[in-house]
Tab-separated table of N, CA and C in Angstrom:
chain	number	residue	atom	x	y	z
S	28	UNK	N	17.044	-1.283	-8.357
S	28	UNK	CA	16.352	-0.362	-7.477
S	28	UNK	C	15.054	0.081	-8.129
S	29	UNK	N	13.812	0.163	-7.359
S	29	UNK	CA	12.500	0.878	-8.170
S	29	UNK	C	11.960	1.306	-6.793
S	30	UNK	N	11.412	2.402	-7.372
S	30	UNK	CA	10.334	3.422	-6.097
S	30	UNK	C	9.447	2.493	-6.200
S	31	UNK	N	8.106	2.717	-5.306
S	31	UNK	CA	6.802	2.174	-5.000
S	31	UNK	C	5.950	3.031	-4.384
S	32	UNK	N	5.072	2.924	-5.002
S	32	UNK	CA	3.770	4.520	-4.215
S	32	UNK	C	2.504	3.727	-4.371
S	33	UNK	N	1.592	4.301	-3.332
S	33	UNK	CA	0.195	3.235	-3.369
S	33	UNK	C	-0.771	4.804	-2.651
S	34	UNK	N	-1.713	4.647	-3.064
S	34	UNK	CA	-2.550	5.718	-2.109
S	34	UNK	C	-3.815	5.054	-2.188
S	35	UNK	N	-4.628	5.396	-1.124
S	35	UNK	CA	-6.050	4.545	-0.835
S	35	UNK	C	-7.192	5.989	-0.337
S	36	UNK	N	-8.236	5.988	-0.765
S	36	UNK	CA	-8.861	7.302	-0.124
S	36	UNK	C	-9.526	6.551	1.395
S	37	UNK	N	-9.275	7.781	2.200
S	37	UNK	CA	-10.068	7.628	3.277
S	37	UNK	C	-11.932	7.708	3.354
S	38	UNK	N	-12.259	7.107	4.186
S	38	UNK	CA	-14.126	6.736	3.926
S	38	UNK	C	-14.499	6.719	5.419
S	39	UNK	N	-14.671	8.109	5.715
S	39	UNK	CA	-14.772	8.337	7.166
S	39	UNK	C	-14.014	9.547	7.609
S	40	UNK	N	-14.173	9.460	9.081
S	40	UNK	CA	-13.059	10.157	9.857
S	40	UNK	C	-12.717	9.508	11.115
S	41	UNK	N	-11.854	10.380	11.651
S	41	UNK	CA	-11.086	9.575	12.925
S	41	UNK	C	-9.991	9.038	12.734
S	42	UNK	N	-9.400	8.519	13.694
S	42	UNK	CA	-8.205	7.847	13.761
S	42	UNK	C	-8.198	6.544	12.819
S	43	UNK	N	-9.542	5.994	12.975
S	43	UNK	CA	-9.679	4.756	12.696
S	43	UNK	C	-9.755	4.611	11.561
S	44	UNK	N	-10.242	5.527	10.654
S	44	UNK	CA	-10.523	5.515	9.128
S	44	UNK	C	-9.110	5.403	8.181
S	45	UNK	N	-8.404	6.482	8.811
S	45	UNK	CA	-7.105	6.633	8.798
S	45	UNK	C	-6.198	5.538	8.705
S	46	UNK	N	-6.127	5.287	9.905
S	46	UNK	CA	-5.202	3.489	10.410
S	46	UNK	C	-5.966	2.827	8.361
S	47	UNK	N	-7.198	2.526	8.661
S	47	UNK	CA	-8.033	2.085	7.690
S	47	UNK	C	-7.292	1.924	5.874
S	48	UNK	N	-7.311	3.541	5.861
S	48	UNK	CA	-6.594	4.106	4.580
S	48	UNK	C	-5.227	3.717	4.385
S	49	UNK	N	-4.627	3.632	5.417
S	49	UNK	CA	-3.088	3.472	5.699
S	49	UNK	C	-2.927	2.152	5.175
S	50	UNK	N	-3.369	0.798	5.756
S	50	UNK	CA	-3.173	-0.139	5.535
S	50	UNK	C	-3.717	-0.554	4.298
S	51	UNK	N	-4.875	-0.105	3.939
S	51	UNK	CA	-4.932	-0.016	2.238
S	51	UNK	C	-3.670	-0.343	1.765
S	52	UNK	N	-3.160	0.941	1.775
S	52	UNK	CA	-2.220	1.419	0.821
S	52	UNK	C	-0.900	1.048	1.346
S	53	UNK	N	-0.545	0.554	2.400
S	53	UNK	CA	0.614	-0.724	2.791
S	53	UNK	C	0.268	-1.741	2.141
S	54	UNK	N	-0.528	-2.746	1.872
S	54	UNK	CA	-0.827	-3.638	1.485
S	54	UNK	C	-1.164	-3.462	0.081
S	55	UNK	N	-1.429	-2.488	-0.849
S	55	UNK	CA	-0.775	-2.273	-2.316
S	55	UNK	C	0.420	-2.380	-2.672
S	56	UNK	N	1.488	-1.500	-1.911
S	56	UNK	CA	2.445	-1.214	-1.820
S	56	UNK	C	3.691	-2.899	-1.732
S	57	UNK	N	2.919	-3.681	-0.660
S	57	UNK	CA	3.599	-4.669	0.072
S	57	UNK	C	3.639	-5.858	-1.276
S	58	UNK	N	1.907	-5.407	-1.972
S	58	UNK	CA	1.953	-6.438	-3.244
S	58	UNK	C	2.680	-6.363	-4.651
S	59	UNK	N	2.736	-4.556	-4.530
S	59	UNK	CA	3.763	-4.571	-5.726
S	59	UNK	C	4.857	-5.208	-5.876
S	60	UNK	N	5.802	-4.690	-4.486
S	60	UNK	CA	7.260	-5.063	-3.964
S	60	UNK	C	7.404	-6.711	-4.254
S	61	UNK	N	6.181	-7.578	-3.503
S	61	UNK	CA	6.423	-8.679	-3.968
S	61	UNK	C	6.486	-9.721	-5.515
S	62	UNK	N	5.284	-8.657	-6.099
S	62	UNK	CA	5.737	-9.604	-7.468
S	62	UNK	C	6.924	-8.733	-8.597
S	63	UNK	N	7.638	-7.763	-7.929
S	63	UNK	CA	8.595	-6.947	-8.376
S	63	UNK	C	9.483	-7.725	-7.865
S	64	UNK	N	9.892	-8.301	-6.496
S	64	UNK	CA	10.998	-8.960	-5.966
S	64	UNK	C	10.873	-10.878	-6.602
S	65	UNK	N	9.689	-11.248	-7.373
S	65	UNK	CA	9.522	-12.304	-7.777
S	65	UNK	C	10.014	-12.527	-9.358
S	66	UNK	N	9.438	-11.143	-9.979
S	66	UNK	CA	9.885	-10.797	-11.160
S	66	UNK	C	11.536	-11.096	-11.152
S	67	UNK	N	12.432	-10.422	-10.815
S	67	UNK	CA	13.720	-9.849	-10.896
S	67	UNK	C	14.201	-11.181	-10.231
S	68	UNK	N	14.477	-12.023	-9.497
S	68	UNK	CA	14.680	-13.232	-8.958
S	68	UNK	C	15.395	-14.508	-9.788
């Protein structure tokens, strides 16, 4: 089992910047998990 945390700053405003920031930091998150789930394998 391991946590995973990613944060991305927002560069803007609106919804859209947001969505923006979000997926940043899904897609950190999505890359850790994978070479963590490649590692341990």
């Amino acid at each position: 089992s391991k946590n995973f945390t990613a944060s991305a700053p927002v560069s803007g405003s609106g919804n859209a910047a947001y969505v923006r920031a979000l997926d940043n930091a899904f897609g950190q998150a999505a890359t850790d998990i994978v070479r963590w789930a490649d590692s341990t394998i």
